[in-house]
PDB file of C-alpha atoms in Angstrom:
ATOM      1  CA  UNK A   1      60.311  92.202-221.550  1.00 42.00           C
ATOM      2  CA  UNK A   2      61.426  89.685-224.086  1.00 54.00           C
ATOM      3  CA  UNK A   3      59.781  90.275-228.401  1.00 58.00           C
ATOM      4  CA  UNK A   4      59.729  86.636-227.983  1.00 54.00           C
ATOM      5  CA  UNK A   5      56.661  85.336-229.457  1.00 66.00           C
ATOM      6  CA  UNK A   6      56.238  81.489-228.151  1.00 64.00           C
ATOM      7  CA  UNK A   7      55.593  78.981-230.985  1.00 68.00           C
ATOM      8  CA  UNK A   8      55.454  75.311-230.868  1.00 66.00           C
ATOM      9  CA  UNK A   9      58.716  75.456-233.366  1.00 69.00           C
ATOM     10  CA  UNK A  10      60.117  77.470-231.066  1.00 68.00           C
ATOM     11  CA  UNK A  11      58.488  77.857-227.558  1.00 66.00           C
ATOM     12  CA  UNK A  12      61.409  79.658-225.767  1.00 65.00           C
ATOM     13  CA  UNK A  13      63.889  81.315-227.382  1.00 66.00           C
ATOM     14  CA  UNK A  14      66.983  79.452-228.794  1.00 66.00           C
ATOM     15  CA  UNK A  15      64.709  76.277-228.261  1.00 68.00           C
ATOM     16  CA  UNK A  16      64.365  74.515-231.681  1.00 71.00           C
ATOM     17  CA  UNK A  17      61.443  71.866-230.968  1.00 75.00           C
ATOM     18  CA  UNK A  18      62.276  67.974-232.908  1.00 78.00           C
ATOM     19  CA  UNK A  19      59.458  66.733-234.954  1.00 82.00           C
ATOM     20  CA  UNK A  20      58.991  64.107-232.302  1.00 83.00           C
ATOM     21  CA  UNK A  21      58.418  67.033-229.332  1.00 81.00           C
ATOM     22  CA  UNK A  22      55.987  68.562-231.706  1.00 81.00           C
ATOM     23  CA  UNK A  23      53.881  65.334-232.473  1.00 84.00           C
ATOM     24  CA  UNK A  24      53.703  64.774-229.049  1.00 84.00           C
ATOM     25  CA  UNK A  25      52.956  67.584-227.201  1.00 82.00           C
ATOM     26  CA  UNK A  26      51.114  69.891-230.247  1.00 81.00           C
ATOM     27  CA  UNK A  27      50.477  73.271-229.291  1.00 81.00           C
ATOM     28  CA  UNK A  28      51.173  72.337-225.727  1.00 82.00           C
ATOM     29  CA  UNK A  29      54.793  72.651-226.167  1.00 78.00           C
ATOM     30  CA  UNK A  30      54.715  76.405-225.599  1.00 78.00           C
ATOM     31  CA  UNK A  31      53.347  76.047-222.453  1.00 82.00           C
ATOM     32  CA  UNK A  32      56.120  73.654-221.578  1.00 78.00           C
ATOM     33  CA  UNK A  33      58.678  76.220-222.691  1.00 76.00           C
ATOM     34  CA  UNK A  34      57.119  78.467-220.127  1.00 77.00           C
ATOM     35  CA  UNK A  35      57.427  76.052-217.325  1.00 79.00           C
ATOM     36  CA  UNK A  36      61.310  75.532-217.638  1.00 75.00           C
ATOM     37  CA  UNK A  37      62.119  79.005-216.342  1.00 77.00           C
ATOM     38  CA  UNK A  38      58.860  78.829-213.840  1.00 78.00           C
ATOM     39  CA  UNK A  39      60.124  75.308-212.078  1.00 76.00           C
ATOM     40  CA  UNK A  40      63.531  76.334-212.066  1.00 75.00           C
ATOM     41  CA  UNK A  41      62.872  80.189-209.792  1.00 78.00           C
ATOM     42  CA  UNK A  42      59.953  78.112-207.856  1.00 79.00           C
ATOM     43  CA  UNK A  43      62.591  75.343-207.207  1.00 73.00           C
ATOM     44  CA  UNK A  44      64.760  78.076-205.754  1.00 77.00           C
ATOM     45  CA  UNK A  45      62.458  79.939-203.899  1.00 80.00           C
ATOM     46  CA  UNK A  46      60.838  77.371-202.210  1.00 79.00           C
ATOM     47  CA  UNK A  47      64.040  75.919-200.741  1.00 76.00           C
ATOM     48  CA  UNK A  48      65.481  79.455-199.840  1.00 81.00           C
ATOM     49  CA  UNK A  49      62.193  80.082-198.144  1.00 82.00           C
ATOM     50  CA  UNK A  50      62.202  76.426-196.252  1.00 79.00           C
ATOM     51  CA  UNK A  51      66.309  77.257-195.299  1.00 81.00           C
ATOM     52  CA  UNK A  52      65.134  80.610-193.930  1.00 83.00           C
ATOM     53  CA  UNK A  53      62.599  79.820-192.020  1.00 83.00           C
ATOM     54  CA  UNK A  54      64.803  77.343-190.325  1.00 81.00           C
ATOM     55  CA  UNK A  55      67.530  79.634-189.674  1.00 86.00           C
ATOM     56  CA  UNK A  56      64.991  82.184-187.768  1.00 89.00           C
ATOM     57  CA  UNK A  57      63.910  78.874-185.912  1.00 88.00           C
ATOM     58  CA  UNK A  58      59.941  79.027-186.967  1.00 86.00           C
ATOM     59  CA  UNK A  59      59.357  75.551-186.838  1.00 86.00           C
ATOM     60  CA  UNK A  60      55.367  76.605-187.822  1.00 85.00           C
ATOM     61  CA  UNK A  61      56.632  77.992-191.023  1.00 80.00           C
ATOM     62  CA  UNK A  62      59.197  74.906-191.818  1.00 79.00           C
ATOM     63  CA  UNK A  63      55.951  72.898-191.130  1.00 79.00           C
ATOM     64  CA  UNK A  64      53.504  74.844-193.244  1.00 78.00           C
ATOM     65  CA  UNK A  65      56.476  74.666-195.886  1.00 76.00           C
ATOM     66  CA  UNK A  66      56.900  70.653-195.542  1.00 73.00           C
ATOM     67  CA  UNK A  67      53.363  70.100-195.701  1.00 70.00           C
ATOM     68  CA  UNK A  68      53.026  72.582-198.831  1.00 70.00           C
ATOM     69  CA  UNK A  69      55.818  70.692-200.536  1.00 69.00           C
ATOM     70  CA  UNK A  70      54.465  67.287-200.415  1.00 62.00           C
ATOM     71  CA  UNK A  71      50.882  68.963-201.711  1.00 65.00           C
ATOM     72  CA  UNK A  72      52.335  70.269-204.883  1.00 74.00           C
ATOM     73  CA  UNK A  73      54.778  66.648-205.121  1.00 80.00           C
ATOM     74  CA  UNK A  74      52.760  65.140-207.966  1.00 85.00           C
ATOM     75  CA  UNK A  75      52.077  68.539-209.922  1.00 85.00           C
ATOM     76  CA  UNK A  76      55.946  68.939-209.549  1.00 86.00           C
ATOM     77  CA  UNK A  77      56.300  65.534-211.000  1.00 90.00           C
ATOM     78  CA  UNK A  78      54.179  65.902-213.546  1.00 92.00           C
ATOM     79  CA  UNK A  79      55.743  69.157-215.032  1.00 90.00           C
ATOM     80  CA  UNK A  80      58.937  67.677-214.684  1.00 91.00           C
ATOM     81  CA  UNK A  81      58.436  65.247-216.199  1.00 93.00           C
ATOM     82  CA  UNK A  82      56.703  66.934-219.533  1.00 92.00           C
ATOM     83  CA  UNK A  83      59.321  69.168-219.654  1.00 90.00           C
ATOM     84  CA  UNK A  84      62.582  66.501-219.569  1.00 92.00           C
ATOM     85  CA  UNK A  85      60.380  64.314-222.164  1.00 93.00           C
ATOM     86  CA  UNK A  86      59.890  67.284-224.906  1.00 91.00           C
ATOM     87  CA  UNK A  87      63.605  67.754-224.025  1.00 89.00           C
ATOM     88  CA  UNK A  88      64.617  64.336-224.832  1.00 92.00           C
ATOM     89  CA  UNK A  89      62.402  64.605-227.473  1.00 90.00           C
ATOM     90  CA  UNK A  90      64.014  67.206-229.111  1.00 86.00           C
ATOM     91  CA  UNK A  91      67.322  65.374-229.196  1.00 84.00           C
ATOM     92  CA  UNK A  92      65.488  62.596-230.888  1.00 79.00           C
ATOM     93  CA  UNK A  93      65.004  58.754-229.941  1.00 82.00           C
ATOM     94  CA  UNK A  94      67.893  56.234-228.829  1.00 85.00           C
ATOM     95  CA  UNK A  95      68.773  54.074-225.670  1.00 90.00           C
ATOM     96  CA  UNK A  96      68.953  54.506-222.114  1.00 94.00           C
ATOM     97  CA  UNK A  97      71.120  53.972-219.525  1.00 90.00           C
ATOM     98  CA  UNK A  98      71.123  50.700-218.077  1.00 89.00           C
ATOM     99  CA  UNK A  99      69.225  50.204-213.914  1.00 87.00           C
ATOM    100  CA  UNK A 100      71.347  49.932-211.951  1.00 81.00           C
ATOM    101  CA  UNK A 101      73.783  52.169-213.560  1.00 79.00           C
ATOM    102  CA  UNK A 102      77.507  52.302-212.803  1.00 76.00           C
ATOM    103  CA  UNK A 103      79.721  55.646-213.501  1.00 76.00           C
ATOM    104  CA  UNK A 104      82.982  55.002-215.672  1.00 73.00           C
ATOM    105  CA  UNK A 105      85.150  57.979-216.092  1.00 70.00           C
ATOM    106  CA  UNK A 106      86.581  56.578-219.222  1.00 75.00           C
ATOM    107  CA  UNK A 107      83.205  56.124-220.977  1.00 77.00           C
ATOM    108  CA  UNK A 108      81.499  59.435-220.785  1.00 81.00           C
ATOM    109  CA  UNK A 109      77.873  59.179-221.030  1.00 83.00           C
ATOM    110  CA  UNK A 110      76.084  61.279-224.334  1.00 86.00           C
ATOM    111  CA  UNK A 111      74.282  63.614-223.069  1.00 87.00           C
ATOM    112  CA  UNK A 112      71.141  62.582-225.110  1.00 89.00           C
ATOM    113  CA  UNK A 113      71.059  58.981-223.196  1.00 92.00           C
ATOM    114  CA  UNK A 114      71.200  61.034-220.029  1.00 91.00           C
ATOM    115  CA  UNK A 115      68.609  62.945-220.628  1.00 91.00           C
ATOM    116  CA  UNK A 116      66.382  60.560-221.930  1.00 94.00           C
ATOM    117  CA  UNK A 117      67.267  58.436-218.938  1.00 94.00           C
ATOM    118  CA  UNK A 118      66.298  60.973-216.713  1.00 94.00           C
ATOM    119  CA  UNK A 119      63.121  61.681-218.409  1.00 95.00           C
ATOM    120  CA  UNK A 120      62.025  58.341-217.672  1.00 96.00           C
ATOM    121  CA  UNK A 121      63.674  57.867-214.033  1.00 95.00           C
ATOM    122  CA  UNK A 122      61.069  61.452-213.620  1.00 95.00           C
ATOM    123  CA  UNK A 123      58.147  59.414-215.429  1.00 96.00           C
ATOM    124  CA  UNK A 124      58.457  56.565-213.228  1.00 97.00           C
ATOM    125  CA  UNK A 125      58.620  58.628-209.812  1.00 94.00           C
ATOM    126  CA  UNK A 126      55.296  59.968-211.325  1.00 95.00           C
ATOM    127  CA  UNK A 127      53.897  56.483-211.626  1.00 96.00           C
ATOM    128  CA  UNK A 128      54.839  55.320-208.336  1.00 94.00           C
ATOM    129  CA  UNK A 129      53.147  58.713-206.939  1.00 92.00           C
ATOM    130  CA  UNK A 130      50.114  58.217-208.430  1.00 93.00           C
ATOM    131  CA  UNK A 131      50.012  54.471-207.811  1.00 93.00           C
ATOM    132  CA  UNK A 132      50.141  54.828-204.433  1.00 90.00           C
ATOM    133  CA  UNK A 133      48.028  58.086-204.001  1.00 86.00           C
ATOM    134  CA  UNK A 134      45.216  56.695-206.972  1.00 90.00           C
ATOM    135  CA  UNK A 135      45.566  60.107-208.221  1.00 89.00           C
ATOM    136  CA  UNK A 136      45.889  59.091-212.544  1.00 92.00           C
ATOM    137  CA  UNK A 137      43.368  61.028-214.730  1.00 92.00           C
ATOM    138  CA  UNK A 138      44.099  58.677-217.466  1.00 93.00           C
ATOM    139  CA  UNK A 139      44.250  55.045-216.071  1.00 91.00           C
ATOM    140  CA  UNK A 140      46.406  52.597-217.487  1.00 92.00           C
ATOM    141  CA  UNK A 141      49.473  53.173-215.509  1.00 96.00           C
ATOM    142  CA  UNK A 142      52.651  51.000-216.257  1.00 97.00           C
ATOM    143  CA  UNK A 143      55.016  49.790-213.653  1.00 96.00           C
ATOM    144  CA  UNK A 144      57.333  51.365-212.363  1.00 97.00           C
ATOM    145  CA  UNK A 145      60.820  50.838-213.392  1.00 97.00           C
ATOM    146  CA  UNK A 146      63.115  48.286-211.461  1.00 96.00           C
ATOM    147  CA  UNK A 147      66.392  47.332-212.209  1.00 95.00           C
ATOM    148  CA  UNK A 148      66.864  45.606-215.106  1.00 94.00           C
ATOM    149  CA  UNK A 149      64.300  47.681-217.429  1.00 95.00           C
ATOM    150  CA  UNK A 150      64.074  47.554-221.161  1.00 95.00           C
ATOM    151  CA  UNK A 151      64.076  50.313-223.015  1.00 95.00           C
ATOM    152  CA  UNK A 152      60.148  49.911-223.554  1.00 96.00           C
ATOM    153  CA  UNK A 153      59.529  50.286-220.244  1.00 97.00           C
ATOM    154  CA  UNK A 154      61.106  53.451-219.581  1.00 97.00           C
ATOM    155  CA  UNK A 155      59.418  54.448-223.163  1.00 96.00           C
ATOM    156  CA  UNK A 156      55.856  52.892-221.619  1.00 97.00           C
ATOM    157  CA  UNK A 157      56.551  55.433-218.627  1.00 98.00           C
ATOM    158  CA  UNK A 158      57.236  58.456-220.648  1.00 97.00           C
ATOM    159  CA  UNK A 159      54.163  58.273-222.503  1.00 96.00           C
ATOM    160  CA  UNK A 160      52.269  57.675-219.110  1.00 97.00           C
ATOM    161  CA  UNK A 161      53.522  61.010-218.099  1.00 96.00           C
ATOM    162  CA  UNK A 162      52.669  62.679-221.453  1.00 95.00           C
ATOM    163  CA  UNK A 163      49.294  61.787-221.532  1.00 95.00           C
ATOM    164  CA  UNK A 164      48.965  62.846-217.900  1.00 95.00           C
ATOM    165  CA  UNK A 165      50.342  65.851-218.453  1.00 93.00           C
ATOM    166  CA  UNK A 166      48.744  66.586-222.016  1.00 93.00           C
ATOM    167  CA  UNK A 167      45.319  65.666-220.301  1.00 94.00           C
ATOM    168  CA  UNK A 168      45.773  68.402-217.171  1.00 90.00           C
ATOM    169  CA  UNK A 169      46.369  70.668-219.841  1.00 89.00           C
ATOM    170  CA  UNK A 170      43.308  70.083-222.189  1.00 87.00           C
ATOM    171  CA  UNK A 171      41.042  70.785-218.597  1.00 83.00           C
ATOM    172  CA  UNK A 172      42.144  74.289-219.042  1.00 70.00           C
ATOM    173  CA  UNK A 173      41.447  74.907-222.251  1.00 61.00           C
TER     174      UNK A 173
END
């Protein structure tokens, strides 16, 4: 068992949270440092579980699994989101990659752009999910992003998904 102690300033070990991750999410950022190892073995396990089950031929199981899945979609969404956010966070505030986005092997991309980018493409799955489903605890739900976004958009999404998530959390306190 790790001596780790979690801390906002440091909520997994090695992790050094940005000032911007910490105004953000607060004291909530430990919890997100214990959901990046958490998604990543449920991630796994879930998909060896579905491939098993479809090797042995139990179609009731790969059903049950399906259905299970598409349960837990927005929950998914919603952690994964919080978690690529206060990572994006953490490498501070810039641009994005432009929607539709083309890959040039001469240009690599910064990895900071990426993963803000990705933060956002996350955010916006969440908003279409809970657009179509009505499932927002907070209301005010941007659009989704399209091609052709400005960077405020994919910022307006972001914080969507932060207050979503920030707001699940405060329930179980």
């Amino acid at each position: 068992m790790s001596a780790h102690r979690a801390s906002p300033d440091e909520p997994w070990p090695g992790w050094s949270t940005s000032r911007a991750a910490q105004a953000a999410y607060g004291r909530h950022l430990v919890r997100i440092g214990e959901l990046i190892p958490v998604l990543l073995y449920s991630s796994a396990m879930e998909r060896r579980q579905l491939a098993a089950a479809h090797t042995a031929g139990d179609q009731d199981h790969v059903d049950f699994q399906v259905n299970s899945l598409a349960r837990e979609c927005r929950d998914d969404l919603l952690e994964l989101a919080a978690v690529l956010d206060a990572l994006a966070l953490c490498h501070g505030h810039g641009s994005y990659l432009p929607r539709p986005y083309q890959e040039d092997s001469r240009s690599p991309v910064p990895k900071d752009v990426e993963l803000r980018t990705d933060a956002s493409d996350v955010a916006s799955e969440l908003v279409s999910h809970d657009r179509q489903h009505k499932t927002s605890v907070t209301g005010d739900i941007p659009s989704a992003l399209e091609n052709g976004c400005t960077d405020a958009e994919r910022d307006a999404v972001r914080a969507y998904a932060r207050r979503e998530w920030i707001t699940a959390q405060e329930r179980y306190i």
